[in-house]
mmCIF file of C-alpha atoms in Angstrom:
data_model
loop_
_atom_site.group_PDB
_atom_site.id
_atom_site.type_symbol
_atom_site.label_atom_id
_atom_site.label_comp_id
_atom_site.label_asym_id
_atom_site.label_seq_id
_atom_site.Cartn_x
_atom_site.Cartn_y
_atom_site.Cartn_z
ATOM 1 C CA UNK A 1 -0.488 20.969 8.305
ATOM 2 C CA UNK A 2 1.315 17.658 8.593
ATOM 3 C CA UNK A 3 1.498 15.425 5.546
ATOM 4 C CA UNK A 4 0.712 11.771 4.896
ATOM 5 C CA UNK A 5 2.427 10.611 1.709
ATOM 6 C CA UNK A 6 0.812 7.583 0.070
ATOM 7 C CA UNK A 7 3.111 5.692 -2.318
ATOM 8 C CA UNK A 8 1.338 2.960 -4.285
ATOM 9 C CA UNK A 9 3.326 0.376 -6.239
ATOM 10 C CA UNK A 10 0.870 -1.803 -8.098
ATOM 11 C CA UNK A 11 -0.201 -1.801 -11.746
ATOM 12 C CA UNK A 12 -3.696 -3.036 -10.845
ATOM 13 C CA UNK A 13 -6.543 -0.573 -10.287
ATOM 14 C CA UNK A 14 -7.530 -0.132 -6.654
ATOM 15 C CA UNK A 15 -10.692 -2.259 -6.886
ATOM 16 C CA UNK A 16 -8.630 -5.258 -8.056
ATOM 17 C CA UNK A 17 -5.663 -4.813 -5.708
ATOM 18 C CA UNK A 18 -5.746 -6.203 -2.179
ATOM 19 C CA UNK A 19 -2.843 -4.040 -0.990
ATOM 20 C CA UNK A 20 -4.362 -0.863 -2.458
ATOM 21 C CA UNK A 21 -7.789 -1.694 -1.017
ATOM 22 C CA UNK A 22 -6.385 -2.091 2.492
ATOM 23 C CA UNK A 23 -4.214 0.990 2.040
ATOM 24 C CA UNK A 24 -7.255 3.111 1.149
ATOM 25 C CA UNK A 25 -9.101 1.845 4.221
ATOM 26 C CA UNK A 26 -6.022 2.661 6.302
ATOM 27 C CA UNK A 27 -5.669 6.165 4.852
ATOM 28 C CA UNK A 28 -9.338 7.007 5.337
ATOM 29 C CA UNK A 29 -9.240 5.865 8.955
ATOM 30 C CA UNK A 30 -5.934 7.650 9.595
ATOM 31 C CA UNK A 31 -7.228 10.970 8.253
ATOM 32 C CA UNK A 32 -10.428 10.530 10.264
ATOM 33 C CA UNK A 33 -8.358 10.182 13.444
ATOM 34 C CA UNK A 34 -5.704 12.763 12.541
ATOM 35 C CA UNK A 35 -7.442 15.940 11.374
ATOM 36 C CA UNK A 36 -4.149 17.855 11.259
ATOM 37 C CA UNK A 37 -2.858 15.742 8.347
ATOM 38 C CA UNK A 38 -3.338 16.304 4.636
ATOM 39 C CA UNK A 39 -2.931 13.554 2.050
ATOM 40 C CA UNK A 40 -0.584 13.524 -0.918
ATOM 41 C CA UNK A 41 -0.448 10.545 -3.285
ATOM 42 C CA UNK A 42 2.019 9.184 -5.816
ATOM 43 C CA UNK A 43 1.423 6.126 -8.000
ATOM 44 C CA UNK A 44 4.775 4.733 -9.096
ATOM 45 C CA UNK A 45 3.150 2.985 -12.057
ATOM 46 C CA UNK A 46 1.757 6.275 -13.363
ATOM 47 C CA UNK A 47 4.417 8.719 -12.194
ATOM 48 C CA UNK A 48 7.610 9.025 -14.208
ATOM 49 C CA UNK A 49 10.552 7.833 -12.091
ATOM 50 C CA UNK A 50 13.867 8.789 -13.736
ATOM 51 C CA UNK A 51 16.615 6.257 -14.268
ATOM 52 C CA UNK A 52 19.725 7.510 -12.521
ATOM 53 C CA UNK A 53 22.404 8.255 -15.120
ATOM 54 C CA UNK A 54 26.004 9.045 -14.158
ATOM 55 C CA UNK A 55 25.870 12.556 -15.650
ATOM 56 C CA UNK A 56 23.213 13.593 -13.124
ATOM 57 C CA UNK A 57 25.688 13.413 -10.237
ATOM 58 C CA UNK A 58 28.744 15.392 -9.217
ATOM 59 C CA UNK A 59 29.605 12.792 -6.579
ATOM 60 C CA UNK A 60 28.013 9.804 -4.907
ATOM 61 C CA UNK A 61 24.299 10.457 -4.232
ATOM 62 C CA UNK A 62 24.770 14.183 -4.901
ATOM 63 C CA UNK A 63 22.858 15.710 -7.829
ATOM 64 C CA UNK A 64 24.882 18.195 -9.891
ATOM 65 C CA UNK A 65 24.394 21.915 -9.232
ATOM 66 C CA UNK A 66 22.165 24.199 -11.283
ATOM 67 C CA UNK A 67 24.930 25.705 -13.425
ATOM 68 C CA UNK A 68 26.338 22.292 -14.377
ATOM 69 C CA UNK A 69 22.847 20.987 -15.072
ATOM 70 C CA UNK A 70 22.347 23.726 -17.662
ATOM 71 C CA UNK A 71 25.139 22.153 -19.721
ATOM 72 C CA UNK A 72 23.064 19.004 -20.148
ATOM 73 C CA UNK A 73 20.316 18.390 -22.701
ATOM 74 C CA UNK A 74 16.779 19.620 -22.036
ATOM 75 C CA UNK A 75 15.633 16.048 -21.394
ATOM 76 C CA UNK A 76 18.401 15.468 -18.848
ATOM 77 C CA UNK A 77 17.595 18.761 -17.103
ATOM 78 C CA UNK A 78 13.958 17.667 -16.804
ATOM 79 C CA UNK A 79 15.089 14.347 -15.329
ATOM 80 C CA UNK A 80 17.234 16.089 -12.704
ATOM 81 C CA UNK A 81 14.363 18.432 -11.851
ATOM 82 C CA UNK A 82 12.068 15.418 -11.370
ATOM 83 C CA UNK A 83 14.581 13.635 -9.116
ATOM 84 C CA UNK A 84 14.825 16.736 -6.928
ATOM 85 C CA UNK A 85 11.040 17.065 -6.778
ATOM 86 C CA UNK A 86 10.566 13.434 -5.720
ATOM 87 C CA UNK A 87 13.129 13.838 -2.954
ATOM 88 C CA UNK A 88 11.652 17.133 -1.711
ATOM 89 C CA UNK A 89 8.163 15.626 -1.683
ATOM 90 C CA UNK A 90 9.383 12.703 0.415
ATOM 91 C CA UNK A 91 11.240 14.934 2.876
ATOM 92 C CA UNK A 92 8.185 17.136 3.412
ATOM 93 C CA UNK A 93 6.062 14.272 4.809
ATOM 94 C CA UNK A 94 5.558 13.201 8.417
ATOM 95 C CA UNK A 95 3.994 9.817 7.701
ATOM 96 C CA UNK A 96 4.278 7.411 4.792
ATOM 97 C CA UNK A 97 2.142 4.557 3.513
ATOM 98 C CA UNK A 98 3.525 2.213 0.866
ATOM 99 C CA UNK A 99 1.212 -0.369 -0.686
ATOM 100 C CA UNK A 100 2.784 -3.080 -2.816
ATOM 101 C CA UNK A 101 2.368 -6.736 -3.717
ATOM 102 C CA UNK A 102 5.080 -9.248 -2.965
ATOM 103 C CA UNK A 103 6.737 -10.189 -6.233
ATOM 104 C CA UNK A 104 9.413 -12.904 -6.286
ATOM 105 C CA UNK A 105 9.922 -12.495 -2.521
ATOM 106 C CA UNK A 106 10.525 -8.773 -2.984
ATOM 107 C CA UNK A 107 8.688 -5.651 -4.116
ATOM 108 C CA UNK A 108 8.110 -4.346 -7.680
ATOM 109 C CA UNK A 109 11.078 -2.659 -9.362
ATOM 110 C CA UNK A 110 9.567 0.870 -9.495
ATOM 111 C CA UNK A 111 9.852 1.084 -5.706
ATOM 112 C CA UNK A 112 13.609 0.458 -5.819
ATOM 113 C CA UNK A 113 13.997 3.091 -8.538
ATOM 114 C CA UNK A 114 12.017 5.534 -6.401
ATOM 115 C CA UNK A 115 14.124 4.839 -3.295
ATOM 116 C CA UNK A 116 17.272 5.444 -5.341
ATOM 117 C CA UNK A 117 15.911 8.861 -6.355
ATOM 118 C CA UNK A 118 15.229 9.994 -2.785
ATOM 119 C CA UNK A 119 18.617 8.879 -1.415
ATOM 120 C CA UNK A 120 20.451 12.182 -1.883
ATOM 121 C CA UNK A 121 23.513 13.555 -0.147
ATOM 122 C CA UNK A 122 22.771 16.630 2.006
ATOM 123 C CA UNK A 123 19.025 16.041 1.682
ATOM 124 C CA UNK A 124 18.135 12.630 3.134
ATOM 125 C CA UNK A 125 21.667 11.517 4.055
ATOM 126 C CA UNK A 126 25.113 13.032 4.434
ATOM 127 C CA UNK A 127 28.613 11.596 4.262
ATOM 128 C CA UNK A 128 30.896 12.214 7.236
ATOM 129 C CA UNK A 129 34.226 10.732 6.194
ATOM 130 C CA UNK A 130 33.485 7.046 5.737
ATOM 131 C CA UNK A 131 30.263 7.241 7.739
ATOM 132 C CA UNK A 132 26.781 7.931 6.412
ATOM 133 C CA UNK A 133 24.529 10.008 8.663
ATOM 134 C CA UNK A 134 20.729 10.123 8.336
ATOM 135 C CA UNK A 135 19.026 13.496 7.932
ATOM 136 C CA UNK A 136 15.355 12.517 8.317
ATOM 137 C CA UNK A 137 15.600 12.165 12.085
ATOM 138 C CA UNK A 138 14.833 15.880 12.415
ATOM 139 C CA UNK A 139 11.208 15.159 13.386
ATOM 140 C CA UNK A 140 9.088 12.103 14.251
ATOM 141 C CA UNK A 141 8.247 10.114 11.121
ATOM 142 C CA UNK A 142 6.506 6.772 10.635
ATOM 143 C CA UNK A 143 6.430 4.410 7.664
ATOM 144 C CA UNK A 144 3.599 1.889 7.221
ATOM 145 C CA UNK A 145 4.276 -0.843 4.653
ATOM 146 C CA UNK A 146 1.157 -2.623 3.372
ATOM 147 C CA UNK A 147 2.021 -5.773 1.449
ATOM 148 C CA UNK A 148 -0.219 -8.334 -0.237
ATOM 149 C CA UNK A 149 0.788 -11.907 -1.059
ATOM 150 C CA UNK A 150 -1.009 -14.916 -2.456
ATOM 151 C CA UNK A 151 0.040 -17.243 0.359
ATOM 152 C CA UNK A 152 1.109 -17.071 3.973
ATOM 153 C CA UNK A 153 4.635 -15.951 3.168
ATOM 154 C CA UNK A 154 7.051 -15.276 6.043
ATOM 155 C CA UNK A 155 7.902 -11.600 6.432
ATOM 156 C CA UNK A 156 10.878 -11.240 4.113
ATOM 157 C CA UNK A 157 10.975 -7.528 3.457
ATOM 158 C CA UNK A 158 11.269 -5.995 6.892
ATOM 159 C CA UNK A 159 15.082 -6.295 7.104
ATOM 160 C CA UNK A 160 15.395 -4.883 3.578
ATOM 161 C CA UNK A 161 13.001 -1.987 4.072
ATOM 162 C CA UNK A 162 14.214 -1.214 7.579
ATOM 163 C CA UNK A 163 17.790 -1.002 6.352
ATOM 164 C CA UNK A 164 16.798 1.654 3.847
ATOM 165 C CA UNK A 165 14.563 3.520 6.256
ATOM 166 C CA UNK A 166 17.063 3.599 9.105
ATOM 167 C CA UNK A 167 19.644 4.692 6.561
ATOM 168 C CA UNK A 168 17.813 7.992 6.097
ATOM 169 C CA UNK A 169 16.483 8.338 9.635
ATOM 170 C CA UNK A 170 12.965 6.853 9.647
ATOM 171 C CA UNK A 171 13.107 4.533 12.641
ATOM 172 C CA UNK A 172 9.401 3.948 13.252
ATOM 173 C CA UNK A 173 8.286 1.173 10.899
ATOM 174 C CA UNK A 174 5.001 -0.738 10.891
ATOM 175 C CA UNK A 175 3.911 -3.527 8.580
ATOM 176 C CA UNK A 176 0.373 -4.499 7.651
ATOM 177 C CA UNK A 177 0.326 -7.797 5.769
ATOM 178 C CA UNK A 178 -2.507 -8.858 3.489
ATOM 179 C CA UNK A 179 -1.548 -12.526 3.405
ATOM 180 C CA UNK A 180 -3.213 -15.476 1.660
ATOM 181 C CA UNK A 181 -5.185 -13.568 -0.960
ATOM 182 C CA UNK A 182 -5.393 -16.960 -2.698
ATOM 183 C CA UNK A 183 -7.098 -17.686 -6.013
ATOM 184 C CA UNK A 184 -10.747 -16.855 -5.353
ATOM 185 C CA UNK A 185 -12.617 -13.656 -4.580
ATOM 186 C CA UNK A 186 -13.697 -15.156 -1.247
ATOM 187 C CA UNK A 187 -10.079 -15.837 -0.219
ATOM 188 C CA UNK A 188 -9.043 -12.353 -1.276
ATOM 189 C CA UNK A 189 -11.863 -10.694 0.666
ATOM 190 C CA UNK A 190 -11.068 -12.755 3.763
ATOM 191 C CA UNK A 191 -7.425 -11.602 3.595
ATOM 192 C CA UNK A 192 -8.529 -7.982 3.158
ATOM 193 C CA UNK A 193 -10.898 -8.197 6.119
ATOM 194 C CA UNK A 194 -8.252 -9.791 8.342
ATOM 195 C CA UNK A 195 -5.691 -7.095 7.520
ATOM 196 C CA UNK A 196 -8.290 -4.336 7.859
ATOM 197 C CA UNK A 197 -9.095 -5.472 11.394
ATOM 198 C CA UNK A 198 -5.551 -4.452 12.404
ATOM 199 C CA UNK A 199 -5.722 -0.918 11.018
ATOM 200 C CA UNK A 200 -6.761 0.788 14.247
ATOM 201 C CA UNK A 201 -3.927 -0.822 16.214
ATOM 202 C CA UNK A 202 -1.345 0.278 13.640
ATOM 203 C CA UNK A 203 -2.660 3.841 13.603
ATOM 204 C CA UNK A 204 -2.714 4.016 17.404
ATOM 205 C CA UNK A 205 0.951 2.957 17.478
ATOM 206 C CA UNK A 206 1.997 5.924 15.316
ATOM 207 C CA UNK A 207 3.388 8.898 17.220
ATOM 208 C CA UNK A 208 4.023 12.421 15.919
#
C-alpha cells in the first residue's frame, strides 16, 4: 500500500490545536478518498529527534558506516540508528502532511531538527561534484503543510519549505492555512471551519 506520513509539530494536544484539528480532518478525508493509502504518524514533540553531532558523519550529510559506528558509545550508536530510521520512514512515504503553528514568523525548532536528520547523502540527496541532486523524485510525492497563526499573516514559509522540499525532490507542495485563530474560541473555530472548507480542493489537487 501507499503511505501517508503525518508529521505533527505542536506541543498542544489535538483538541486545543487549530493546526492539528484541521490536519486530522484532512487526514480522515484523504484516507476516505484514497483507500490504497495507510497512515503513519510521528509527533515531533513526543518522538526523540537526535541532535546531529560531528562524530555521526563520515562526510557532509553522510552517516558513518556500521563498522565505524561500533567504535562509538552505545548512546551514540542508538542516536545514529534513530537518524537512519527517521530518514527511511520519510523516504517510504508517498504523501506527507505537516501540521505546525507559526512561531516568530517560522516553524517550531523540532521541525528543523527533523529535516536535518532526513537530509542524508545517497538517501534523500547525492553530491555530484559541486552539485546536489535530489533522490526523492523517483515517484510522485506531495507535501501538504498545514499552518495555524493568530492573525492574518502573509505566507512566509513557502519559500523556506519549498527550498528544502525541492532540494530532496518533492516538487508538489500545497499549503492549508488556518489564519486568524485570534483570542477567543469563536475566532478559533471560525478559522478552523474556513480552512476545513478547502480540504477537498487540496486533496483533489494531489496526484499519485
